[in-house]
Amino acid sequence: MKLDKFVLAQNMAFLISISPESNLAKLLSFCLATKVRKNMTGTDILKITCELMENPSNLPYWTQDVMGLDLDYSSEEWKKLGEMEIKDADKFMATLWQELENLSL
């Protein structure tokens, strides 16, 4: 798949627009810290991520699943997970949705 330059610019603008202290930034930072097995496809990853969007209360289980995709739980993954400070998954995700709605691109 060839990545279009506009799509890249659009995603970069999105990332730049996010407040570093936000739940959205914390979740994306966690995602960047995770690694996947070589045999895992982008379609597989998209599927499990879409499942989170459909069931946001599953966030704690989803983070554990994502951390285990490479069959290794790294200290960086644990650090980023801890920085998310998830005490109530529904509240964390509700705040995240509000942050997403407030972005103006």
Short mmCIF file of C-alpha atoms in Angstrom, two decimals:
data_model
loop_
_atom_site.label_atom_id
_atom_site.label_comp_id
_atom_site.label_asym_id
_atom_site.label_seq_id
_atom_site.Cartn_x
_atom_site.Cartn_y
_atom_site.Cartn_z
CA MET A 1 0.00 0.00 0.00
CA LYS A 2 1.40 3.38 -1.01
CA LEU A 3 0.92 6.06 1.62
CA ASP A 4 -0.36 9.26 0.09
CA LYS A 5 1.51 12.43 1.12
CA PHE A 6 -1.75 14.19 1.95
CA VAL A 7 -2.79 11.37 4.28
CA LEU A 8 0.59 11.62 6.00
CA ALA A 9 0.25 15.42 6.32
CA GLN A 10 -3.29 15.00 7.65
CA ASN A 11 -2.16 12.53 10.30
CA MET A 12 0.79 14.70 11.28
CA ALA A 13 -1.51 17.73 11.67
CA PHE A 14 -3.83 15.63 13.81
CA LEU A 15 -0.96 14.57 16.08
CA ILE A 16 0.40 18.11 16.38
CA SER A 17 -3.07 19.35 17.38
CA ILE A 18 -3.32 17.03 20.38
CA SER A 19 -2.47 18.37 23.82
CA PRO A 20 0.39 16.28 25.30
CA GLU A 21 -1.45 16.03 28.65
CA SER A 22 -4.66 14.69 27.14
CA ASN A 23 -5.98 11.15 27.43
CA LEU A 24 -5.83 10.97 23.65
CA ALA A 25 -2.11 11.76 23.68
CA LYS A 26 -1.51 9.21 26.44
CA LEU A 27 -3.32 6.50 24.47
CA LEU A 28 -1.43 7.31 21.27
CA SER A 29 1.87 7.37 23.17
CA PHE A 30 1.04 3.92 24.54
CA CYS A 31 0.29 2.72 21.00
CA LEU A 32 3.65 4.02 19.77
CA ALA A 33 5.44 2.12 22.54
CA THR A 34 3.92 -1.22 21.57
CA LYS A 35 5.39 -3.67 19.10
CA VAL A 36 3.79 -6.46 17.08
CA ARG A 37 4.88 -9.84 15.86
CA LYS A 38 6.15 -10.01 12.32
CA ASN A 39 3.25 -12.23 11.23
CA MET A 40 0.59 -9.77 12.48
CA THR A 41 -0.96 -7.73 9.68
CA GLY A 42 -2.20 -4.17 9.70
CA THR A 43 -5.67 -5.60 9.13
CA ASP A 44 -5.36 -7.68 12.31
CA ILE A 45 -4.30 -4.63 14.29
CA LEU A 46 -7.11 -2.53 12.81
CA LYS A 47 -9.61 -5.20 13.81
CA ILE A 48 -8.59 -5.26 17.47
CA THR A 49 -8.45 -1.46 17.54
CA CYS A 50 -11.94 -1.18 16.05
CA GLU A 51 -13.14 -3.56 18.74
CA LEU A 52 -11.90 -1.05 21.34
CA MET A 53 -13.79 1.75 19.60
CA GLU A 54 -16.97 -0.36 19.77
CA ASN A 55 -16.39 -1.41 23.42
CA PRO A 56 -14.38 1.35 25.12
CA SER A 57 -14.96 -0.16 28.56
CA ASN A 58 -12.64 -2.99 27.45
CA LEU A 59 -9.68 -0.58 27.49
CA PRO A 60 -7.80 -2.37 30.33
CA TYR A 61 -8.08 -5.73 28.55
CA TRP A 62 -7.25 -4.16 25.18
CA THR A 63 -4.03 -2.60 26.53
CA GLN A 64 -2.92 -5.98 27.87
CA ASP A 65 -3.71 -7.65 24.54
CA VAL A 66 -1.80 -5.00 22.59
CA MET A 67 1.20 -5.20 24.90
CA GLY A 68 1.32 -8.94 24.34
CA LEU A 69 1.20 -8.77 20.53
CA ASP A 70 4.96 -9.27 20.32
CA LEU A 71 4.92 -11.88 23.09
CA ASP A 72 6.98 -9.51 25.26
CA TYR A 73 5.92 -6.90 27.82
CA SER A 74 8.57 -4.18 27.66
CA SER A 75 9.35 -1.67 30.39
CA GLU A 76 8.47 1.14 27.95
CA GLU A 77 5.01 -0.34 27.41
CA TRP A 78 4.45 -0.63 31.16
CA LYS A 79 5.64 2.96 31.64
CA LYS A 80 3.25 4.32 29.00
CA LEU A 81 0.39 2.24 30.38
CA GLY A 82 1.05 3.66 33.85
CA GLU A 83 1.09 7.21 32.46
CA MET A 84 -2.44 6.66 31.17
CA GLU A 85 -3.59 6.49 34.84
CA ILE A 86 -6.68 4.43 33.98
CA LYS A 87 -8.80 4.21 37.11
CA ASP A 88 -12.14 4.10 35.30
CA ALA A 89 -12.01 2.94 31.66
CA ASP A 90 -15.40 4.42 30.77
CA LYS A 91 -14.45 7.82 32.20
CA PHE A 92 -11.02 7.73 30.52
CA MET A 93 -12.59 6.98 27.14
CA ALA A 94 -15.42 9.53 27.62
CA THR A 95 -12.78 12.20 28.23
CA LEU A 96 -10.85 10.96 25.20
CA TRP A 97 -13.98 11.22 22.98
CA GLN A 98 -14.56 14.78 24.22
CA GLU A 99 -10.94 15.70 23.47
CA LEU A 100 -11.35 14.25 19.99
CA GLU A 101 -14.55 16.22 19.38
CA ASN A 102 -12.82 19.43 20.52
CA LEU A 103 -10.01 19.11 17.98
CA SER A 104 -10.34 21.53 15.09
CA LEU A 105 -8.53 20.56 11.95
#
